[in-house]
One Martini backbone bead per residue (centre of mass of N, CA, C, O) as a GRO file, in nm:
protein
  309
    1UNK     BB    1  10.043  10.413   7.543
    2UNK     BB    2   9.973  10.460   7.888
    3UNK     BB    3  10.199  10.373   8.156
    4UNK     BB    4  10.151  10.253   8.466
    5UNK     BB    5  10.296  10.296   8.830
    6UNK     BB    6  10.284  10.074   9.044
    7UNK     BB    7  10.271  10.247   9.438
    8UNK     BB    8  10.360  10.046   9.691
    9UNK     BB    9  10.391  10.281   9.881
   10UNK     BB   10  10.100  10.365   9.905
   11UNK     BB   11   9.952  10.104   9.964
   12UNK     BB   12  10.105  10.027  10.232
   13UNK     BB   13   9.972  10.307  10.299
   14UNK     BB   14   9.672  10.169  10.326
   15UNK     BB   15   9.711   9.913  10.506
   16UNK     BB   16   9.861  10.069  10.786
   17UNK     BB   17   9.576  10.222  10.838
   18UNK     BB   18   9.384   9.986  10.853
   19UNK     BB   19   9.565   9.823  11.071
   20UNK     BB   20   9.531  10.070  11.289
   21UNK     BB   21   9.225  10.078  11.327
   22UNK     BB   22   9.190   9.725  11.397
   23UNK     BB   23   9.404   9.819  11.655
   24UNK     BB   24   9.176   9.999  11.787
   25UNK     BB   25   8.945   9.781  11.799
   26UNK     BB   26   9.107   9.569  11.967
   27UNK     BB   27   9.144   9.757  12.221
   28UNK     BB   28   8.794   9.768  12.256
   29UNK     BB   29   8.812   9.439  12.283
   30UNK     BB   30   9.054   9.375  12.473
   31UNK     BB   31   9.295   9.386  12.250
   32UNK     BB   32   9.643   9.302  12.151
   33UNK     BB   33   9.849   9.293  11.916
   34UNK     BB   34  10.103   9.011  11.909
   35UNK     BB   35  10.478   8.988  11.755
   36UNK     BB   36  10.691   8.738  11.722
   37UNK     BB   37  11.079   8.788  11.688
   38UNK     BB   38  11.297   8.528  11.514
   39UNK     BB   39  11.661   8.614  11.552
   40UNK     BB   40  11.936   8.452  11.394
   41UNK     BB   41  12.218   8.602  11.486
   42UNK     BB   42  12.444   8.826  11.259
   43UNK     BB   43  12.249   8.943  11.011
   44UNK     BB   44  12.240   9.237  10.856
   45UNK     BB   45  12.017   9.213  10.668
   46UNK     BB   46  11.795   9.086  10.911
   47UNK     BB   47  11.830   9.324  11.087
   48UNK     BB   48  11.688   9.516  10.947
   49UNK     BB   49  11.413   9.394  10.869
   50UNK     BB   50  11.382   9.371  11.129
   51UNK     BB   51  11.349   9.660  11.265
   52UNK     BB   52  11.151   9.733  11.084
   53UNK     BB   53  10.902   9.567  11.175
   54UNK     BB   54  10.907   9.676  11.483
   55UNK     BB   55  10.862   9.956  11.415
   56UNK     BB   56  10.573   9.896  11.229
   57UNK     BB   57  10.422   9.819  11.522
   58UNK     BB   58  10.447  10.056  11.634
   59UNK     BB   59  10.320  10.243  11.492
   60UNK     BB   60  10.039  10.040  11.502
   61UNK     BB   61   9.984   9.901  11.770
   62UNK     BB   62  10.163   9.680  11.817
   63UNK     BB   63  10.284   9.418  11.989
   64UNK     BB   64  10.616   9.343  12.051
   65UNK     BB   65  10.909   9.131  11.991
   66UNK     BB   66  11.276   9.024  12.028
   67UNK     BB   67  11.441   8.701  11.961
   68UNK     BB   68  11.800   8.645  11.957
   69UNK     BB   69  11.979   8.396  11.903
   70UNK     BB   70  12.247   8.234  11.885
   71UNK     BB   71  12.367   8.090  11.648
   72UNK     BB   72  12.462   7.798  11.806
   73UNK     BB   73  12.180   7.729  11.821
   74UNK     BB   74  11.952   7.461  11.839
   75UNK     BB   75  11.720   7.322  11.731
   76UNK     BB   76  11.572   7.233  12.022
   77UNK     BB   77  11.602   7.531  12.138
   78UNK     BB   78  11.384   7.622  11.951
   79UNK     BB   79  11.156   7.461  11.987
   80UNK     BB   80  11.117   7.591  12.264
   81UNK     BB   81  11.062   7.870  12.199
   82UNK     BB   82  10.864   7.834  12.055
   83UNK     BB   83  10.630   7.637  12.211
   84UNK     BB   84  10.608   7.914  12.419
   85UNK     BB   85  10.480   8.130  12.213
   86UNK     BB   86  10.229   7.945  12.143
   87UNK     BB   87  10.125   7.984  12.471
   88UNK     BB   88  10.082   8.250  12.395
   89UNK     BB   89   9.807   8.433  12.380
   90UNK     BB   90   9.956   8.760  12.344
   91UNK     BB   91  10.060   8.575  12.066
   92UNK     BB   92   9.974   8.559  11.738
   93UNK     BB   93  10.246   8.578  11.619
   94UNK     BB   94  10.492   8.419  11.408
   95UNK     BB   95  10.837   8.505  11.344
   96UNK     BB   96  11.109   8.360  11.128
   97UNK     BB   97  11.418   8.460  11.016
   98UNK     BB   98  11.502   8.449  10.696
   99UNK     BB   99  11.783   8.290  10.737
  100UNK     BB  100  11.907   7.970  10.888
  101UNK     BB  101  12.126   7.792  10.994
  102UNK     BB  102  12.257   7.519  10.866
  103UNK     BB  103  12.230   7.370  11.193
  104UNK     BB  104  11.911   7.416  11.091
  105UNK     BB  105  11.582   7.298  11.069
  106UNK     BB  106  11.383   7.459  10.944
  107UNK     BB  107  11.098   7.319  10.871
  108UNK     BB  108  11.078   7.180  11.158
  109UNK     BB  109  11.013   7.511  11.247
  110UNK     BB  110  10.791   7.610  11.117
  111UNK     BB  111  10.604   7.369  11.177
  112UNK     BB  112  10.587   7.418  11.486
  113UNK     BB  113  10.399   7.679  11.400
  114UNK     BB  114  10.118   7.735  11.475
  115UNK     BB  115   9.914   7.827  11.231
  116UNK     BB  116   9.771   8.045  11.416
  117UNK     BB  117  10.077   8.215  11.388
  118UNK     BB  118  10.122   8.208  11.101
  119UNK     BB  119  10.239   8.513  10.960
  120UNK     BB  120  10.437   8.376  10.675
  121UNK     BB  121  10.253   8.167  10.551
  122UNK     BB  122  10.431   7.801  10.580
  123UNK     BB  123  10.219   7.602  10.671
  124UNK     BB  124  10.110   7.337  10.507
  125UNK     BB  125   9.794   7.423  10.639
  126UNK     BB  126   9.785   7.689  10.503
  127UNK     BB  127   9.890   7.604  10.189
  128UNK     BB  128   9.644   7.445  10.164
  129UNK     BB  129   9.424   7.650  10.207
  130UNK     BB  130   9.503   7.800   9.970
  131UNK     BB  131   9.478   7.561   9.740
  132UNK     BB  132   9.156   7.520   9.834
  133UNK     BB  133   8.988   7.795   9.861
  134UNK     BB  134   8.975   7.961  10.089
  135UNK     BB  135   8.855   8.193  10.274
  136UNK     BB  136   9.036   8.500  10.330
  137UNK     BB  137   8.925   8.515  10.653
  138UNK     BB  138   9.122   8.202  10.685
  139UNK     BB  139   9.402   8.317  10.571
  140UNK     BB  140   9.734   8.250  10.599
  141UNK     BB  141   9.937   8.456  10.335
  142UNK     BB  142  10.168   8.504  10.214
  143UNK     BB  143  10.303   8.854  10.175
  144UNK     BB  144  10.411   8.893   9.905
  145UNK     BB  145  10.138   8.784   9.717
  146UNK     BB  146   9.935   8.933   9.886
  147UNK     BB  147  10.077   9.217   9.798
  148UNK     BB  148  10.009   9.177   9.497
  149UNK     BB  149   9.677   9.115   9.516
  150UNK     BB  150   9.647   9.458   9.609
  151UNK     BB  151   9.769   9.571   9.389
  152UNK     BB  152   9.524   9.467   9.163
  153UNK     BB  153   9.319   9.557   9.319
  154UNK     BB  154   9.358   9.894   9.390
  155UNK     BB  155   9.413   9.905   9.070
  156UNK     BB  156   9.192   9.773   8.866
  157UNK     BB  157   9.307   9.474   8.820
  158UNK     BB  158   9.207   9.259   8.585
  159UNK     BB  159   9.172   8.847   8.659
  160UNK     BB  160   8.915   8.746   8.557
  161UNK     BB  161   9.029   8.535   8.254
  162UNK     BB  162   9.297   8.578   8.263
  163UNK     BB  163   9.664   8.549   8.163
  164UNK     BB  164   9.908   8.417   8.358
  165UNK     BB  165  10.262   8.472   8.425
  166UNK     BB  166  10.468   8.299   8.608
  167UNK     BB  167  10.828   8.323   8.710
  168UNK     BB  168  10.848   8.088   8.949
  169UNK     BB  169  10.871   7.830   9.222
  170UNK     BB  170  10.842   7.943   9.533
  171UNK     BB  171  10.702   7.873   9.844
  172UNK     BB  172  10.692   8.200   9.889
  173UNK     BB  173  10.580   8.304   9.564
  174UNK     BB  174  10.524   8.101   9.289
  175UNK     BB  175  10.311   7.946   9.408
  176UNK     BB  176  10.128   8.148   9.605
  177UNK     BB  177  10.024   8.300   9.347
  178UNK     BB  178   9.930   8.113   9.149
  179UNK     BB  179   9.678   8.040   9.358
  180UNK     BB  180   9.562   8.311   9.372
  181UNK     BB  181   9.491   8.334   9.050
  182UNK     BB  182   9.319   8.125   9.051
  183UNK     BB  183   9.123   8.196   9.257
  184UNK     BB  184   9.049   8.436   9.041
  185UNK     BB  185   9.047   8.284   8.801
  186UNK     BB  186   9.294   8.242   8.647
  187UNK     BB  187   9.517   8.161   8.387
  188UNK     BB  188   9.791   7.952   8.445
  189UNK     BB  189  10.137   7.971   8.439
  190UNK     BB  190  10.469   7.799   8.518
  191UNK     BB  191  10.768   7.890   8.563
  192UNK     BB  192  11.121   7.843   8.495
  193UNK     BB  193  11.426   7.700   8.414
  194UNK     BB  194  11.298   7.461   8.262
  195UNK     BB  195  11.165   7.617   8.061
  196UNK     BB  196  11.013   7.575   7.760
  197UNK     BB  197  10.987   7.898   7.573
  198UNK     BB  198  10.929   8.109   7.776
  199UNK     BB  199  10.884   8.343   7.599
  200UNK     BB  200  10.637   8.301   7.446
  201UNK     BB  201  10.429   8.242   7.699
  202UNK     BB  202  10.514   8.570   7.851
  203UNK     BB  203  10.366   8.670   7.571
  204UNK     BB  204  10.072   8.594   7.659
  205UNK     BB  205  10.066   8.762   7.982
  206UNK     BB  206   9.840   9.008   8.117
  207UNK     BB  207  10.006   8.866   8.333
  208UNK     BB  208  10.338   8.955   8.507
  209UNK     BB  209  10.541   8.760   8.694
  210UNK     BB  210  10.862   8.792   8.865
  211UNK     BB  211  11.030   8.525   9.064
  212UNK     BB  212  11.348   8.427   9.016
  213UNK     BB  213  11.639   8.598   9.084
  214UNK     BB  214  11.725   8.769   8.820
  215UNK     BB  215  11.873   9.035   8.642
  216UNK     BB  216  11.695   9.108   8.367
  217UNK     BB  217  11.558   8.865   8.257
  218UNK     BB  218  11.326   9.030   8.144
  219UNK     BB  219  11.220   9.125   7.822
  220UNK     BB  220  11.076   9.269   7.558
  221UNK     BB  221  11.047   8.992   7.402
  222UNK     BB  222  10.838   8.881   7.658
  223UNK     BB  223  10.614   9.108   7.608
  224UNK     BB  224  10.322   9.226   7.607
  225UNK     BB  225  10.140   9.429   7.520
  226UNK     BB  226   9.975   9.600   7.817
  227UNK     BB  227  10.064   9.457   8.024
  228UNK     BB  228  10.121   9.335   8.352
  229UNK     BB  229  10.394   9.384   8.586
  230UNK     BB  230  10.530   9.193   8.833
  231UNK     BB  231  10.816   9.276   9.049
  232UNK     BB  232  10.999   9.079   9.283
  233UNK     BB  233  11.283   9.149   9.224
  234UNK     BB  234  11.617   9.164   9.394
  235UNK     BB  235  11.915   9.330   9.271
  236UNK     BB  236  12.232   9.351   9.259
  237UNK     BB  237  12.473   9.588   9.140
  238UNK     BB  238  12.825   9.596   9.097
  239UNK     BB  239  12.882   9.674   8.740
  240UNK     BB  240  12.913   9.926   8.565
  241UNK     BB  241  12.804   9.795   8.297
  242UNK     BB  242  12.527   9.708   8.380
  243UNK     BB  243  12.418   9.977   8.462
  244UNK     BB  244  12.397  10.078   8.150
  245UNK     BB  245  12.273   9.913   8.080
  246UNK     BB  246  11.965   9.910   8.179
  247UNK     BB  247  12.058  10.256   8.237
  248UNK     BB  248  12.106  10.443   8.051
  249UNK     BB  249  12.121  10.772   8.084
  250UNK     BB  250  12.064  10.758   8.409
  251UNK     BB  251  12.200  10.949   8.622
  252UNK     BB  252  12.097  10.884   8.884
  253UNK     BB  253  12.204  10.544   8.879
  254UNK     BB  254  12.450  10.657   8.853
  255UNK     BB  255  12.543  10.813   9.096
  256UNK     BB  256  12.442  10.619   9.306
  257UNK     BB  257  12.674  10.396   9.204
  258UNK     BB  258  12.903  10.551   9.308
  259UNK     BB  259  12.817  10.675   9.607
  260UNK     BB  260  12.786  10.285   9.678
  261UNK     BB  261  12.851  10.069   9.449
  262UNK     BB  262  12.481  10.022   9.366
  263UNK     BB  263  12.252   9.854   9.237
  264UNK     BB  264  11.910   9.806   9.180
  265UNK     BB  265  11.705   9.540   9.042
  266UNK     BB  266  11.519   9.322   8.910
  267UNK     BB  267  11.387   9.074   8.689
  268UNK     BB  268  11.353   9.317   8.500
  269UNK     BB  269  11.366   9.489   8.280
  270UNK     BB  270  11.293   9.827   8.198
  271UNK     BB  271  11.265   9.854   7.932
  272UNK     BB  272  10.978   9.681   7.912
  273UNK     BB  273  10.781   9.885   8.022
  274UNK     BB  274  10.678  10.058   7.800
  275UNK     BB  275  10.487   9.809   7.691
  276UNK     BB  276  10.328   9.857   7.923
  277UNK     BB  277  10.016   9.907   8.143
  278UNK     BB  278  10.177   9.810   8.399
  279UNK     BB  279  10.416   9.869   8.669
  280UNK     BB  280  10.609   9.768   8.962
  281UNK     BB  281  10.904   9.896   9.101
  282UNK     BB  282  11.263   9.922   9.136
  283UNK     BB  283  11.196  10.024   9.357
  284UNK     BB  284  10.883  10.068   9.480
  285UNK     BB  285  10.690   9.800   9.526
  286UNK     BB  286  10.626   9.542   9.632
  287UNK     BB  287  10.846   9.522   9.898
  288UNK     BB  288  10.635   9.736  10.046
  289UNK     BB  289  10.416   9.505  10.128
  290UNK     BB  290  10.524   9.321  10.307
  291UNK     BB  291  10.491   9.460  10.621
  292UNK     BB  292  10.204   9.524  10.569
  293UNK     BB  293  10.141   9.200  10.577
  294UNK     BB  294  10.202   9.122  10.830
  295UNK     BB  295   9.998   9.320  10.987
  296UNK     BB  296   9.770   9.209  10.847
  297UNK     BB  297   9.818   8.875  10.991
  298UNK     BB  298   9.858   8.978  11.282
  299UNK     BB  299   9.515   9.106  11.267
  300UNK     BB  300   9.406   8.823  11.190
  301UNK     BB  301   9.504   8.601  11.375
  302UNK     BB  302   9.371   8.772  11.664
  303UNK     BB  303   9.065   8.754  11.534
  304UNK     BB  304   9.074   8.414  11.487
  305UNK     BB  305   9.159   8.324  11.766
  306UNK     BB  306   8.886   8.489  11.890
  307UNK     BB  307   8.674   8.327  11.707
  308UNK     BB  308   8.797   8.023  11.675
  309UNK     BB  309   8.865   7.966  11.319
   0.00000   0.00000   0.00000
């Protein structure tokens, strides 16, 4: 059986030409959509994150903004913040980069943002409608789930009848792909840290989304023969034995995590890709759709906001 590579990298770059394109026409109809980022605090992590976003509005011809407030800055003057960006018609979309300080009430931050610029889909009236399978051109949808659905569809992975078993259930990835696999008609099982018998489920699983934040979590005696794999978790190895576990004889993994001190690895195993008839890779899968969907619900929330729906 021959493991077929769902390659996030290319895919990202086939929704960032489209969403460049729905960018000239939407300023050929007179606006230019507008994305407004929201950065507390000086989280390097973070900080790279904002940057590759900004960096790719301007490829694509979005129009962008960074707002930056010191740690220090309190829920109410970010309230006040938000409120400011909500009423700005030139601002589509409002993306708060989180985490956010402690001594911030995210709930009530995230909550403030009007749905129709929330798109980062965390609104509970977009997650609502989300779970009630609104047609997909009214929804904005958190943007890894949605493209996890891109790498499906595009890769000509059929959901409809199948048995989906995702593996977390946070409500960025693992119930929001959950309602997305309903919608598509699949019978779903979420598990978690608490599911009994996980193994046994997970081998059941026709689509298996790994979204749990463990480094290789799901192991090949976990794997259907044949299914499609879809690694969310992004973990870094700092230990030298780890990296041989996961990666035997792998020259270039051992070269990388000298040179660097780490390597990346999903929630799978590596080893189980083998038994897969598609999985997506860590690096180069998932994660590469984030920044494509941010840009494509920035450029659906200013259509939505300017028909009206």
């Amino acid at each position: 059986m021959k493991t077929r590579v769902l390659d996030g990298v290319a895919i990202a770059g086939e929704i960032k030409a489209e969403v460049a394109r729905e960018v000239v026409a939407a300023r050929e109809a007179g606006y230019t959509p507008g994305l407004a980022v929201v950065l507390v605090g000086d989280v390097p992590a973070s900080q790279i994150y904002v940057r590759s976003k900004v960096k790719t509005c301007g490829e694509l011809g979005i129009y962008s903004e960074m707002h930056t407030p010191d740690a220090s800055i309190t829920t109410e003057e970010l309230l006040e913040l938000i409120a400011s960006l909500n009423a700005r018609d030139e601002i589509d979309g409002i993306l708060i980069q989180l985490p956010l300080p402690k001594h911030v009430d995210t709930e009530r931050l995230l909550e403030a943002v009007v749905p129709e610029k929330d798109v980062d889909g965390f609104h509970p009236i977009n997650a609502g409608r989300l779970l009630s399978g609104a047609p997909d051109a009214q929804v904005l949808a958190p943007c890894t789930p949605a493209g996890i659905m891109e790498v499906l569809r595009r890769s000509d992975i059929p959901v409809s009848g199948k048995r989906a078993v995702v593996i977390g259930r946070s409500n960025i990835v693992g119930k929001p792909i959950a309602a997305m696999l309903i919608n598509a008609s699949a019978t779903v099982t979420v598990c978690h840290s608490r599911t009994q018998g996980l193994a046994e489920i997970a081998r059941e699983a026709d689509i298996l989304v790994a979204a749990i934040g463990r480094a290789g979590f799901v192991t090949p005696e976990m794997v259907k023969p044949g299914a499609t794999l879809i690694d969310v978790g992004i973990n870094r190895l700092t230990d030298a034995a780890e990296v041989e576990k996961f990666f035997p004889n792998n020259e270039a993994r051992r070269e990388g995590f000298l040179k660097r001190g780490s390597t990346v690895i999903g929630d799978i195993d590596p080893a189980a890709f083998a038994l897969s008839g598609a999985y997506t890779p860590v690096p180069g899968g998932v994660g590469a759709l984030t920044i494509a969907m941010l840009m494509s619900n920035t450029v659906k929330a200013a259509k939505m906001r300017r028909s009206g729906k």
